[in-house]
Amino acid sequence: MTATATVTGLETRGLAKAFGGVRAVDGADVTFHHGKVNALIGPNGSGKTTFFNCVTGMIKPDTGTVTYDGRDITGKAPHRIARAGIGRSFQLCRIFPRMTVLENVLAAVRPPSVPLLLASARHKGDIDRARELLTRVGIEHLESVEARDLSYGQQKLLELAGVLMADPETIMLDEPAGGVNPALIDRIAGLVRSLNAEGRTFIVVEHNMDLVMSLSDHVVVFDRGRPICEGPPSVVQNDPRVLEAYLGI
Protein backbone atom coordinates (compact mmCIF):
# COMPACT_ATOMS: atom_id res chain seq x y z
CA MET A 1 0.00 0.00 0.00
CA THR A 2 1.24 3.46 -0.89
CA ALA A 3 0.23 6.33 1.37
CA THR A 4 -1.45 9.22 -0.39
CA ALA A 5 -0.59 12.88 -0.02
CA THR A 6 -4.26 13.86 -0.31
CA VAL A 7 -5.71 15.07 2.98
CA THR A 8 -9.37 14.49 2.19
CA GLY A 9 -10.22 10.86 1.57
CA LEU A 10 -13.89 9.93 1.74
CA GLU A 11 -16.62 12.54 1.32
CA THR A 12 -20.38 12.42 1.06
CA ARG A 13 -22.59 15.28 -0.02
CA GLY A 14 -26.36 15.22 0.42
CA LEU A 15 -26.32 11.45 0.92
CA ALA A 16 -29.79 10.08 1.59
CA LYS A 17 -31.45 6.69 1.89
CA ALA A 18 -35.02 5.98 2.94
CA PHE A 19 -36.77 2.71 3.73
CA GLY A 20 -40.47 3.32 3.29
CA GLY A 21 -41.20 6.45 5.26
CA VAL A 22 -38.04 6.22 7.39
CA ARG A 23 -35.09 8.35 6.27
CA ALA A 24 -32.21 6.28 7.61
CA VAL A 25 -29.65 8.65 6.11
CA ASP A 26 -30.93 12.17 5.58
CA GLY A 27 -28.82 14.50 3.44
CA ALA A 28 -25.53 13.67 5.14
CA ASP A 29 -22.49 15.83 4.38
CA VAL A 30 -19.48 14.06 5.88
CA THR A 31 -15.72 14.27 5.37
CA PHE A 32 -13.20 11.72 6.62
CA HIS A 33 -9.49 12.39 6.34
CA HIS A 34 -6.67 10.21 5.09
CA GLY A 35 -4.14 9.00 7.61
CA LYS A 36 -6.51 9.36 10.57
CA VAL A 37 -8.55 7.09 12.78
CA ASN A 38 -12.02 8.50 12.16
CA ALA A 39 -15.01 7.40 14.24
CA LEU A 40 -18.70 7.53 13.37
CA ILE A 41 -20.87 7.36 16.48
CA GLY A 42 -24.49 7.95 17.40
CA PRO A 43 -27.47 6.41 19.18
CA ASN A 44 -29.00 3.17 17.95
CA GLY A 45 -30.99 3.81 14.79
CA SER A 46 -29.11 6.98 13.88
CA GLY A 47 -28.14 5.66 10.44
CA LYS A 48 -24.51 4.66 10.88
CA THR A 49 -24.62 1.20 9.30
CA THR A 50 -26.90 2.40 6.50
CA PHE A 51 -24.35 5.12 5.82
CA PHE A 52 -21.59 2.47 5.67
CA ASN A 53 -23.71 0.37 3.31
CA CYS A 54 -24.33 3.32 0.98
CA VAL A 55 -20.63 4.19 0.89
CA THR A 56 -19.45 0.64 0.20
CA GLY A 57 -22.03 -0.23 -2.45
CA MET A 58 -24.07 -2.69 -0.40
CA ILE A 59 -27.12 -0.51 -1.07
CA LYS A 60 -27.60 2.40 -3.46
CA PRO A 61 -28.37 5.82 -1.99
CA ASP A 62 -31.52 7.58 -3.15
CA THR A 63 -29.72 10.87 -3.64
CA GLY A 64 -26.35 12.45 -3.00
CA THR A 65 -22.76 11.59 -3.86
CA VAL A 66 -19.88 9.59 -2.44
CA THR A 67 -16.36 10.52 -3.53
CA TYR A 68 -13.06 8.89 -2.66
CA ASP A 69 -9.80 10.65 -3.51
CA GLY A 70 -11.90 12.93 -5.68
CA ARG A 71 -13.40 10.04 -7.67
CA ASP A 72 -17.16 9.56 -7.75
CA ILE A 73 -17.96 6.08 -6.41
CA THR A 74 -21.66 6.66 -5.78
CA GLY A 75 -23.65 3.47 -6.25
CA LYS A 76 -20.71 1.47 -7.60
CA ALA A 77 -20.66 -2.29 -7.04
CA PRO A 78 -18.91 -3.42 -3.83
CA HIS A 79 -16.04 -5.10 -5.72
CA ARG A 80 -15.33 -1.87 -7.62
CA ILE A 81 -15.29 0.14 -4.42
CA ALA A 82 -12.94 -2.44 -2.89
CA ARG A 83 -10.63 -2.05 -5.88
CA ALA A 84 -10.70 1.72 -5.33
CA GLY A 85 -9.00 1.09 -1.98
CA ILE A 86 -11.79 0.71 0.59
CA GLY A 87 -12.22 -2.43 2.70
CA ARG A 88 -14.83 -3.05 5.38
CA SER A 89 -16.00 -5.37 8.11
CA PHE A 90 -19.57 -5.95 9.23
CA GLN A 91 -21.55 -5.78 12.47
CA LEU A 92 -22.11 -9.53 12.22
CA CYS A 93 -18.98 -11.27 10.97
CA ARG A 94 -19.15 -12.40 7.35
CA ILE A 95 -17.07 -15.55 7.23
CA PHE A 96 -17.34 -18.99 5.66
CA PRO A 97 -18.11 -21.11 8.73
CA ARG A 98 -17.15 -24.51 7.23
CA MET A 99 -13.90 -23.29 5.68
CA THR A 100 -10.68 -23.17 7.65
CA VAL A 101 -9.23 -19.97 8.98
CA LEU A 102 -6.54 -19.95 6.28
CA GLU A 103 -9.08 -20.65 3.54
CA ASN A 104 -11.22 -17.75 4.75
CA VAL A 105 -8.36 -15.29 4.38
CA LEU A 106 -7.48 -16.61 0.92
CA ALA A 107 -11.13 -16.36 -0.13
CA ALA A 108 -10.93 -12.60 0.35
CA VAL A 109 -8.89 -12.36 -2.87
CA ARG A 110 -9.56 -15.64 -4.72
CA PRO A 111 -13.02 -16.88 -3.70
CA PRO A 112 -13.72 -19.25 -6.63
CA SER A 113 -10.52 -21.25 -6.43
CA VAL A 114 -9.39 -21.66 -2.83
CA PRO A 115 -8.96 -25.47 -2.98
CA LEU A 116 -6.94 -25.21 -6.20
CA LEU A 117 -4.93 -22.35 -4.74
CA LEU A 118 -3.96 -24.37 -1.68
CA ALA A 119 -2.85 -27.25 -3.91
CA SER A 120 -0.82 -25.10 -6.29
CA ALA A 121 2.75 -23.96 -5.71
CA ARG A 122 2.11 -21.09 -8.14
CA HIS A 123 0.11 -19.30 -5.47
CA LYS A 124 2.62 -19.72 -2.67
CA GLY A 125 2.88 -15.93 -2.38
CA ASP A 126 -0.81 -15.61 -1.57
CA ILE A 127 -0.62 -18.40 0.99
CA ASP A 128 2.44 -16.86 2.63
CA ARG A 129 0.74 -13.46 2.80
CA ALA A 130 -2.41 -14.99 4.32
CA ARG A 131 -0.29 -16.66 7.00
CA GLU A 132 1.55 -13.41 7.68
CA LEU A 133 -1.76 -11.66 8.24
CA LEU A 134 -2.98 -14.40 10.56
CA THR A 135 0.20 -13.88 12.55
CA ARG A 136 -0.38 -10.14 12.51
CA VAL A 137 -3.83 -10.47 14.06
CA GLY A 138 -2.68 -13.18 16.46
CA ILE A 139 -4.55 -16.30 15.30
CA GLU A 140 -1.90 -18.04 13.22
CA HIS A 141 -2.13 -21.11 15.47
CA LEU A 142 -5.74 -21.58 14.33
CA GLU A 143 -5.15 -21.66 10.56
CA SER A 144 -6.46 -25.23 10.17
CA VAL A 145 -9.51 -24.74 12.42
CA GLU A 146 -12.93 -24.29 10.84
CA ALA A 147 -14.09 -20.71 11.26
CA ARG A 148 -17.33 -21.80 12.98
CA ASP A 149 -15.24 -23.17 15.87
CA LEU A 150 -13.65 -19.80 16.67
CA SER A 151 -14.88 -17.54 19.45
CA TYR A 152 -16.73 -14.46 18.29
CA GLY A 153 -13.73 -12.28 19.05
CA GLN A 154 -11.47 -14.57 17.03
CA GLN A 155 -13.95 -14.37 14.16
CA LYS A 156 -13.62 -10.57 14.30
CA LEU A 157 -9.85 -10.94 14.00
CA LEU A 158 -10.28 -13.37 11.11
CA GLU A 159 -12.56 -10.94 9.30
CA LEU A 160 -9.96 -8.18 9.76
CA ALA A 161 -7.26 -10.44 8.30
CA GLY A 162 -9.50 -11.03 5.29
CA VAL A 163 -9.99 -7.29 4.84
CA LEU A 164 -6.23 -6.74 5.00
CA MET A 165 -5.64 -9.45 2.39
CA ALA A 166 -6.96 -7.06 -0.26
CA ASP A 167 -4.50 -4.37 0.93
CA PRO A 168 -7.00 -1.50 1.28
CA GLU A 169 -5.91 2.06 1.87
CA THR A 170 -9.02 2.82 3.96
CA ILE A 171 -10.62 0.32 6.34
CA MET A 172 -14.20 0.74 7.55
CA LEU A 173 -14.95 -1.24 10.71
CA ASP A 174 -18.55 -1.71 11.84
CA GLU A 175 -18.59 -2.29 15.61
CA PRO A 176 -15.24 -4.10 15.91
CA ALA A 177 -15.60 -4.35 19.70
CA GLY A 178 -19.21 -5.57 19.72
CA GLY A 179 -19.54 -8.86 21.61
CA VAL A 180 -15.79 -9.06 22.19
CA ASN A 181 -14.07 -9.63 25.54
CA PRO A 182 -11.82 -6.87 26.96
CA ALA A 183 -8.55 -8.63 26.13
CA LEU A 184 -9.50 -8.95 22.46
CA ILE A 185 -10.77 -5.35 22.40
CA ASP A 186 -7.29 -4.29 23.48
CA ARG A 187 -5.79 -6.41 20.72
CA ILE A 188 -8.09 -4.92 18.09
CA ALA A 189 -7.27 -1.41 19.33
CA GLY A 190 -3.57 -2.17 19.12
CA LEU A 191 -3.96 -3.45 15.56
CA VAL A 192 -5.83 -0.31 14.52
CA ARG A 193 -3.13 1.89 16.02
CA SER A 194 -0.26 -0.01 14.41
CA LEU A 195 -1.94 -0.21 11.00
CA ASN A 196 -2.77 3.49 11.17
CA ALA A 197 0.86 4.25 12.02
CA GLU A 198 1.79 2.44 8.80
CA GLY A 199 -0.43 4.76 6.79
CA ARG A 200 -3.86 3.15 6.68
CA THR A 201 -6.95 5.23 7.27
CA PHE A 202 -9.76 3.96 9.50
CA ILE A 203 -13.45 4.82 9.75
CA VAL A 204 -14.91 3.07 12.78
CA VAL A 205 -18.53 2.71 13.87
CA GLU A 206 -18.50 1.79 17.54
CA HIS A 207 -20.67 2.03 20.68
CA ASN A 208 -17.80 1.51 23.13
CA MET A 209 -17.14 5.16 23.98
CA ASP A 210 -13.98 4.47 25.96
CA LEU A 211 -12.53 2.81 22.88
CA VAL A 212 -13.71 5.58 20.56
CA MET A 213 -12.32 8.37 22.67
CA SER A 214 -8.95 6.69 23.22
CA LEU A 215 -8.49 5.53 19.63
CA SER A 216 -9.86 8.26 17.38
CA ASP A 217 -8.35 11.40 15.93
CA HIS A 218 -11.63 12.67 14.50
CA VAL A 219 -15.20 11.86 15.54
CA VAL A 220 -18.43 12.42 13.59
CA VAL A 221 -21.68 12.11 15.56
CA PHE A 222 -24.87 11.03 13.77
CA ASP A 223 -28.42 11.57 14.93
CA ARG A 224 -31.51 10.86 12.83
CA GLY A 225 -29.48 10.14 9.74
CA ARG A 226 -27.22 13.16 9.62
CA PRO A 227 -24.14 14.57 11.37
CA ILE A 228 -24.81 16.90 14.29
CA CYS A 229 -21.26 17.39 15.52
CA GLU A 230 -17.69 16.56 14.53
CA GLY A 231 -14.19 17.19 15.80
CA PRO A 232 -11.54 15.73 18.09
CA PRO A 233 -12.78 13.47 20.89
CA SER A 234 -12.13 16.08 23.59
CA VAL A 235 -14.52 18.48 21.87
CA VAL A 236 -17.20 16.03 20.79
CA GLN A 237 -17.71 14.33 24.14
CA ASN A 238 -18.59 17.65 25.80
CA ASP A 239 -20.80 19.06 23.04
CA PRO A 240 -24.36 19.69 24.29
CA ARG A 241 -25.85 18.40 21.01
CA VAL A 242 -24.14 15.06 21.59
CA LEU A 243 -25.30 14.87 25.20
CA GLU A 244 -28.86 15.59 24.07
CA ALA A 245 -28.74 12.92 21.33
CA TYR A 246 -27.38 10.26 23.67
CA LEU A 247 -28.91 11.21 26.99
CA GLY A 248 -31.82 13.50 26.16
CA ILE A 249 -30.43 16.27 28.34
Coordinates of N, CA, C and O in Angstrom, one line a residue, residues 10 50 169:
L10 N -12.5 10.3 2.0 CA -13.9 9.9 1.7 C -14.8 11.1 2.1 O -14.8 11.6 3.2
T50 N -26.4 2.1 7.8 CA -26.9 2.4 6.5 C -25.9 3.3 5.7 O -25.7 3.1 4.5
E169 N -6.5 0.8 1.3 CA -5.9 2.1 1.9 C -6.8 2.6 3.0 O -6.2 3.1 4.0

